[in-house]
């Protein structure tokens, strides 16, 4: 049911933890199940140089969070904003249809983290 990549990112999640000096933080809850994800980004110029996450959620949500923190590193903010739930699911070699809502969490938290960063630099 789950791809090898999903299992790998679930069993060995990358970039777990808090980032005290984060430039942007995005928190997103999933109304379907109540799971919550917090995504931290570190930005240099217009590029995301580091990302971390804390997720209280299902295995798919943890795999999505782990994958998305790997995907955004080195991307410009514009490129990162193009990451959608489909892009993340594809990078994980797919998610079961009933678990697609879990990948929403990652894309939405990322968007919020970028918006949080942008709102701070504009001030
Ligand atoms: Fe809640 Fe997957 S079941 S995010």
JSON list of C-alpha atoms and ligand atoms in Angstrom, two decimals:
[
{"chain": "A", "resi": 1, "resn": "UNK", "atom": "CA", "xyz": [0.00, 0.00, 0.00]},
{"chain": "A", "resi": 2, "resn": "UNK", "atom": "CA", "xyz": [2.83, 2.42, 0.80]},
{"chain": "A", "resi": 3, "resn": "UNK", "atom": "CA", "xyz": [5.84, 2.94, -1.46]},
{"chain": "A", "resi": 4, "resn": "UNK", "atom": "CA", "xyz": [9.37, 2.16, -0.27]},
{"chain": "A", "resi": 5, "resn": "UNK", "atom": "CA", "xyz": [10.09, 5.88, -0.16]},
{"chain": "A", "resi": 6, "resn": "UNK", "atom": "CA", "xyz": [7.12, 6.59, 2.10]},
{"chain": "A", "resi": 7, "resn": "UNK", "atom": "CA", "xyz": [8.22, 3.79, 4.43]},
{"chain": "A", "resi": 8, "resn": "UNK", "atom": "CA", "xyz": [11.81, 5.05, 4.41]},
{"chain": "A", "resi": 9, "resn": "UNK", "atom": "CA", "xyz": [10.85, 8.66, 5.25]},
{"chain": "A", "resi": 10, "resn": "UNK", "atom": "CA", "xyz": [8.43, 7.41, 7.90]},
{"chain": "A", "resi": 11, "resn": "UNK", "atom": "CA", "xyz": [10.95, 5.10, 9.55]},
{"chain": "A", "resi": 12, "resn": "UNK", "atom": "CA", "xyz": [13.91, 7.50, 9.18]},
{"chain": "A", "resi": 13, "resn": "UNK", "atom": "CA", "xyz": [12.44, 10.99, 9.00]},
{"chain": "A", "resi": 14, "resn": "UNK", "atom": "CA", "xyz": [14.90, 13.69, 7.94]},
{"chain": "A", "resi": 15, "resn": "UNK", "atom": "CA", "xyz": [15.17, 17.12, 9.56]},
{"chain": "A", "resi": 16, "resn": "UNK", "atom": "CA", "xyz": [13.01, 16.47, 12.61]},
{"chain": "A", "resi": 17, "resn": "UNK", "atom": "CA", "xyz": [12.99, 19.01, 15.40]},
{"chain": "A", "resi": 18, "resn": "UNK", "atom": "CA", "xyz": [12.68, 22.62, 16.32]},
{"chain": "A", "resi": 19, "resn": "UNK", "atom": "CA", "xyz": [14.63, 25.46, 14.71]},
{"chain": "A", "resi": 20, "resn": "UNK", "atom": "CA", "xyz": [15.00, 28.19, 17.33]},
{"chain": "A", "resi": 21, "resn": "UNK", "atom": "CA", "xyz": [16.44, 30.73, 14.85]},
{"chain": "A", "resi": 22, "resn": "UNK", "atom": "CA", "xyz": [13.99, 30.02, 12.03]},
{"chain": "A", "resi": 23, "resn": "UNK", "atom": "CA", "xyz": [13.25, 32.85, 9.59]},
{"chain": "A", "resi": 24, "resn": "UNK", "atom": "CA", "xyz": [9.76, 31.57, 8.89]},
{"chain": "A", "resi": 25, "resn": "UNK", "atom": "CA", "xyz": [7.38, 29.20, 10.66]},
{"chain": "A", "resi": 26, "resn": "UNK", "atom": "CA", "xyz": [4.22, 27.67, 9.23]},
{"chain": "A", "resi": 27, "resn": "UNK", "atom": "CA", "xyz": [1.72, 25.69, 11.27]},
{"chain": "A", "resi": 28, "resn": "UNK", "atom": "CA", "xyz": [-1.03, 23.79, 9.58]},
{"chain": "A", "resi": 29, "resn": "UNK", "atom": "CA", "xyz": [-3.72, 21.54, 10.97]},
{"chain": "A", "resi": 30, "resn": "UNK", "atom": "CA", "xyz": [-5.62, 18.94, 9.03]},
{"chain": "A", "resi": 31, "resn": "UNK", "atom": "CA", "xyz": [-9.35, 19.32, 9.65]},
{"chain": "A", "resi": 32, "resn": "UNK", "atom": "CA", "xyz": [-9.98, 15.79, 8.35]},
{"chain": "A", "resi": 33, "resn": "UNK", "atom": "CA", "xyz": [-8.03, 14.06, 11.11]},
{"chain": "A", "resi": 34, "resn": "UNK", "atom": "CA", "xyz": [-6.80, 16.72, 13.54]},
{"chain": "A", "resi": 35, "resn": "UNK", "atom": "CA", "xyz": [-3.12, 16.14, 12.77]},
{"chain": "A", "resi": 36, "resn": "UNK", "atom": "CA", "xyz": [-0.76, 19.12, 13.01]},
{"chain": "A", "resi": 37, "resn": "UNK", "atom": "CA", "xyz": [2.49, 20.03, 11.33]},
{"chain": "A", "resi": 38, "resn": "UNK", "atom": "CA", "xyz": [4.94, 22.81, 12.07]},
{"chain": "A", "resi": 39, "resn": "UNK", "atom": "CA", "xyz": [7.50, 23.68, 9.42]},
{"chain": "A", "resi": 40, "resn": "UNK", "atom": "CA", "xyz": [10.55, 25.88, 10.00]},
{"chain": "A", "resi": 41, "resn": "UNK", "atom": "CA", "xyz": [12.64, 27.49, 7.25]},
{"chain": "A", "resi": 42, "resn": "UNK", "atom": "CA", "xyz": [15.94, 29.32, 7.22]},
{"chain": "A", "resi": 43, "resn": "UNK", "atom": "CA", "xyz": [16.33, 31.78, 4.35]},
{"chain": "A", "resi": 44, "resn": "UNK", "atom": "CA", "xyz": [19.43, 33.37, 2.85]},
{"chain": "A", "resi": 45, "resn": "UNK", "atom": "CA", "xyz": [18.75, 35.98, 0.16]},
{"chain": "A", "resi": 46, "resn": "UNK", "atom": "CA", "xyz": [15.84, 34.45, -1.71]},
{"chain": "A", "resi": 47, "resn": "UNK", "atom": "CA", "xyz": [16.87, 30.87, -1.12]},
{"chain": "A", "resi": 48, "resn": "UNK", "atom": "CA", "xyz": [15.79, 28.36, 1.54]},
{"chain": "A", "resi": 49, "resn": "UNK", "atom": "CA", "xyz": [18.99, 27.02, 3.05]},
{"chain": "A", "resi": 50, "resn": "UNK", "atom": "CA", "xyz": [17.55, 24.82, 5.80]},
{"chain": "A", "resi": 51, "resn": "UNK", "atom": "CA", "xyz": [14.24, 23.33, 6.89]},
{"chain": "A", "resi": 52, "resn": "UNK", "atom": "CA", "xyz": [12.99, 21.36, 9.86]},
{"chain": "A", "resi": 53, "resn": "UNK", "atom": "CA", "xyz": [9.64, 20.03, 10.99]},
{"chain": "A", "resi": 54, "resn": "UNK", "atom": "CA", "xyz": [7.62, 18.79, 13.91]},
{"chain": "A", "resi": 55, "resn": "UNK", "atom": "CA", "xyz": [4.59, 16.74, 13.01]},
{"chain": "A", "resi": 56, "resn": "UNK", "atom": "CA", "xyz": [1.97, 15.23, 15.25]},
{"chain": "A", "resi": 57, "resn": "UNK", "atom": "CA", "xyz": [0.32, 13.03, 12.72]},
{"chain": "A", "resi": 58, "resn": "UNK", "atom": "CA", "xyz": [-0.04, 9.83, 10.79]},
{"chain": "A", "resi": 59, "resn": "UNK", "atom": "CA", "xyz": [2.78, 7.98, 9.02]},
{"chain": "A", "resi": 60, "resn": "UNK", "atom": "CA", "xyz": [1.98, 9.57, 5.67]},
{"chain": "A", "resi": 61, "resn": "UNK", "atom": "CA", "xyz": [2.07, 13.05, 7.22]},
{"chain": "A", "resi": 62, "resn": "UNK", "atom": "CA", "xyz": [5.48, 12.32, 8.73]},
{"chain": "A", "resi": 63, "resn": "UNK", "atom": "CA", "xyz": [6.81, 10.99, 5.40]},
{"chain": "A", "resi": 64, "resn": "UNK", "atom": "CA", "xyz": [5.41, 14.07, 3.62]},
{"chain": "A", "resi": 65, "resn": "UNK", "atom": "CA", "xyz": [6.98, 16.43, 6.16]},
{"chain": "A", "resi": 66, "resn": "UNK", "atom": "CA", "xyz": [10.33, 14.70, 5.90]},
{"chain": "A", "resi": 67, "resn": "UNK", "atom": "CA", "xyz": [10.26, 14.74, 2.10]},
{"chain": "A", "resi": 68, "resn": "UNK", "atom": "CA", "xyz": [9.20, 18.37, 1.87]},
{"chain": "A", "resi": 69, "resn": "UNK", "atom": "CA", "xyz": [12.05, 19.55, 4.13]},
{"chain": "A", "resi": 70, "resn": "UNK", "atom": "CA", "xyz": [14.46, 17.71, 1.82]},
{"chain": "A", "resi": 71, "resn": "UNK", "atom": "CA", "xyz": [12.83, 19.15, -1.31]},
{"chain": "A", "resi": 72, "resn": "UNK", "atom": "CA", "xyz": [12.90, 22.80, -0.28]},
{"chain": "A", "resi": 73, "resn": "UNK", "atom": "CA", "xyz": [16.55, 23.00, 0.70]},
{"chain": "A", "resi": 74, "resn": "UNK", "atom": "CA", "xyz": [18.42, 25.01, -1.94]},
{"chain": "A", "resi": 75, "resn": "UNK", "atom": "CA", "xyz": [15.23, 26.17, -3.67]},
{"chain": "A", "resi": 76, "resn": "UNK", "atom": "CA", "xyz": [14.34, 29.82, -4.17]},
{"chain": "A", "resi": 77, "resn": "UNK", "atom": "CA", "xyz": [11.17, 31.00, -2.43]},
{"chain": "A", "resi": 78, "resn": "UNK", "atom": "CA", "xyz": [9.38, 31.14, -5.80]},
{"chain": "A", "resi": 79, "resn": "UNK", "atom": "CA", "xyz": [10.38, 27.57, -6.62]},
{"chain": "A", "resi": 80, "resn": "UNK", "atom": "CA", "xyz": [9.34, 26.39, -3.16]},
{"chain": "A", "resi": 81, "resn": "UNK", "atom": "CA", "xyz": [5.93, 28.04, -3.52]},
{"chain": "A", "resi": 82, "resn": "UNK", "atom": "CA", "xyz": [5.31, 25.86, -6.56]},
{"chain": "A", "resi": 83, "resn": "UNK", "atom": "CA", "xyz": [5.55, 22.69, -4.46]},
{"chain": "A", "resi": 84, "resn": "UNK", "atom": "CA", "xyz": [2.06, 21.25, -4.25]},
{"chain": "A", "resi": 85, "resn": "UNK", "atom": "CA", "xyz": [0.56, 18.24, -2.56]},
{"chain": "A", "resi": 86, "resn": "UNK", "atom": "CA", "xyz": [0.90, 16.40, -5.88]},
{"chain": "A", "resi": 87, "resn": "UNK", "atom": "CA", "xyz": [4.60, 17.26, -6.21]},
{"chain": "A", "resi": 88, "resn": "UNK", "atom": "CA", "xyz": [5.30, 15.91, -2.73]},
{"chain": "A", "resi": 89, "resn": "UNK", "atom": "CA", "xyz": [3.24, 12.79, -3.29]},
{"chain": "A", "resi": 90, "resn": "UNK", "atom": "CA", "xyz": [5.04, 12.19, -6.61]},
{"chain": "A", "resi": 91, "resn": "UNK", "atom": "CA", "xyz": [8.42, 12.58, -4.93]},
{"chain": "A", "resi": 92, "resn": "UNK", "atom": "CA", "xyz": [7.34, 9.85, -2.53]},
{"chain": "A", "resi": 93, "resn": "UNK", "atom": "CA", "xyz": [6.35, 7.61, -5.46]},
{"chain": "A", "resi": 94, "resn": "UNK", "atom": "CA", "xyz": [2.70, 8.19, -4.69]},
{"chain": "A", "resi": 95, "resn": "UNK", "atom": "CA", "xyz": [0.37, 8.01, -1.73]},
{"chain": "A", "resi": 96, "resn": "UNK", "atom": "CA", "xyz": [-2.75, 5.89, -1.40]},
{"chain": "A", "resi": 97, "resn": "UNK", "atom": "CA", "xyz": [-5.81, 7.95, -2.50]},
{"chain": "A", "resi": 98, "resn": "UNK", "atom": "CA", "xyz": [-7.26, 8.05, 1.01]},
{"chain": "A", "resi": 99, "resn": "UNK", "atom": "CA", "xyz": [-3.96, 9.51, 2.24]},
{"chain": "A", "resi": 100, "resn": "UNK", "atom": "CA", "xyz": [-3.67, 12.34, -0.29]},
{"chain": "A", "resi": 101, "resn": "UNK", "atom": "CA", "xyz": [-5.14, 14.79, 2.21]},
{"chain": "A", "resi": 102, "resn": "UNK", "atom": "CA", "xyz": [-2.08, 14.16, 4.40]},
{"chain": "A", "resi": 103, "resn": "UNK", "atom": "CA", "xyz": [0.19, 15.70, 1.77]},
{"chain": "A", "resi": 104, "resn": "UNK", "atom": "CA", "xyz": [-1.91, 18.88, 1.89]},
{"chain": "A", "resi": 105, "resn": "UNK", "atom": "CA", "xyz": [-0.52, 19.45, 5.32]},
{"chain": "A", "resi": 106, "resn": "UNK", "atom": "CA", "xyz": [3.06, 19.73, 4.04]},
{"chain": "A", "resi": 107, "resn": "UNK", "atom": "CA", "xyz": [2.38, 22.02, 1.09]},
{"chain": "A", "resi": 108, "resn": "UNK", "atom": "CA", "xyz": [0.16, 24.31, 3.17]},
{"chain": "A", "resi": 109, "resn": "UNK", "atom": "CA", "xyz": [2.59, 24.52, 6.10]},
{"chain": "A", "resi": 110, "resn": "UNK", "atom": "CA", "xyz": [5.39, 25.36, 3.65]},
{"chain": "A", "resi": 111, "resn": "UNK", "atom": "CA", "xyz": [3.31, 28.12, 2.07]},
{"chain": "A", "resi": 112, "resn": "UNK", "atom": "CA", "xyz": [2.57, 29.57, 5.51]},
{"chain": "A", "resi": 113, "resn": "UNK", "atom": "CA", "xyz": [6.24, 29.44, 6.52]},
{"chain": "A", "resi": 114, "resn": "UNK", "atom": "CA", "xyz": [7.21, 31.37, 3.38]},
{"chain": "A", "resi": 115, "resn": "UNK", "atom": "CA", "xyz": [4.41, 33.91, 3.96]},
{"chain": "A", "resi": 116, "resn": "UNK", "atom": "CA", "xyz": [5.59, 34.27, 7.56]},
{"chain": "A", "resi": 117, "resn": "UNK", "atom": "CA", "xyz": [9.13, 34.99, 6.36]},
{"chain": "A", "resi": 118, "resn": "UNK", "atom": "CA", "xyz": [7.95, 37.47, 3.72]},
{"chain": "A", "resi": 119, "resn": "UNK", "atom": "CA", "xyz": [5.75, 39.32, 6.21]},
{"chain": "A", "resi": 120, "resn": "UNK", "atom": "CA", "xyz": [8.76, 39.74, 8.51]},
{"chain": "A", "resi": 121, "resn": "UNK", "atom": "CA", "xyz": [11.16, 41.05, 5.85]},
{"chain": "A", "resi": 122, "resn": "UNK", "atom": "CA", "xyz": [8.61, 43.53, 4.52]},
{"chain": "A", "resi": 123, "resn": "UNK", "atom": "CA", "xyz": [8.31, 45.21, 7.91]},
{"chain": "B", "resi": 1, "resn": "LIG", "atom": "FE1", "xyz": [-3.94, 13.01, 9.47]},
{"chain": "B", "resi": 1, "resn": "LIG", "atom": "FE2", "xyz": [-2.68, 11.81, 7.64]},
{"chain": "B", "resi": 1, "resn": "LIG", "atom": "S1", "xyz": [-4.36, 11.04, 8.76]},
{"chain": "B", "resi": 1, "resn": "LIG", "atom": "S2", "xyz": [-2.44, 13.83, 8.22]}
]
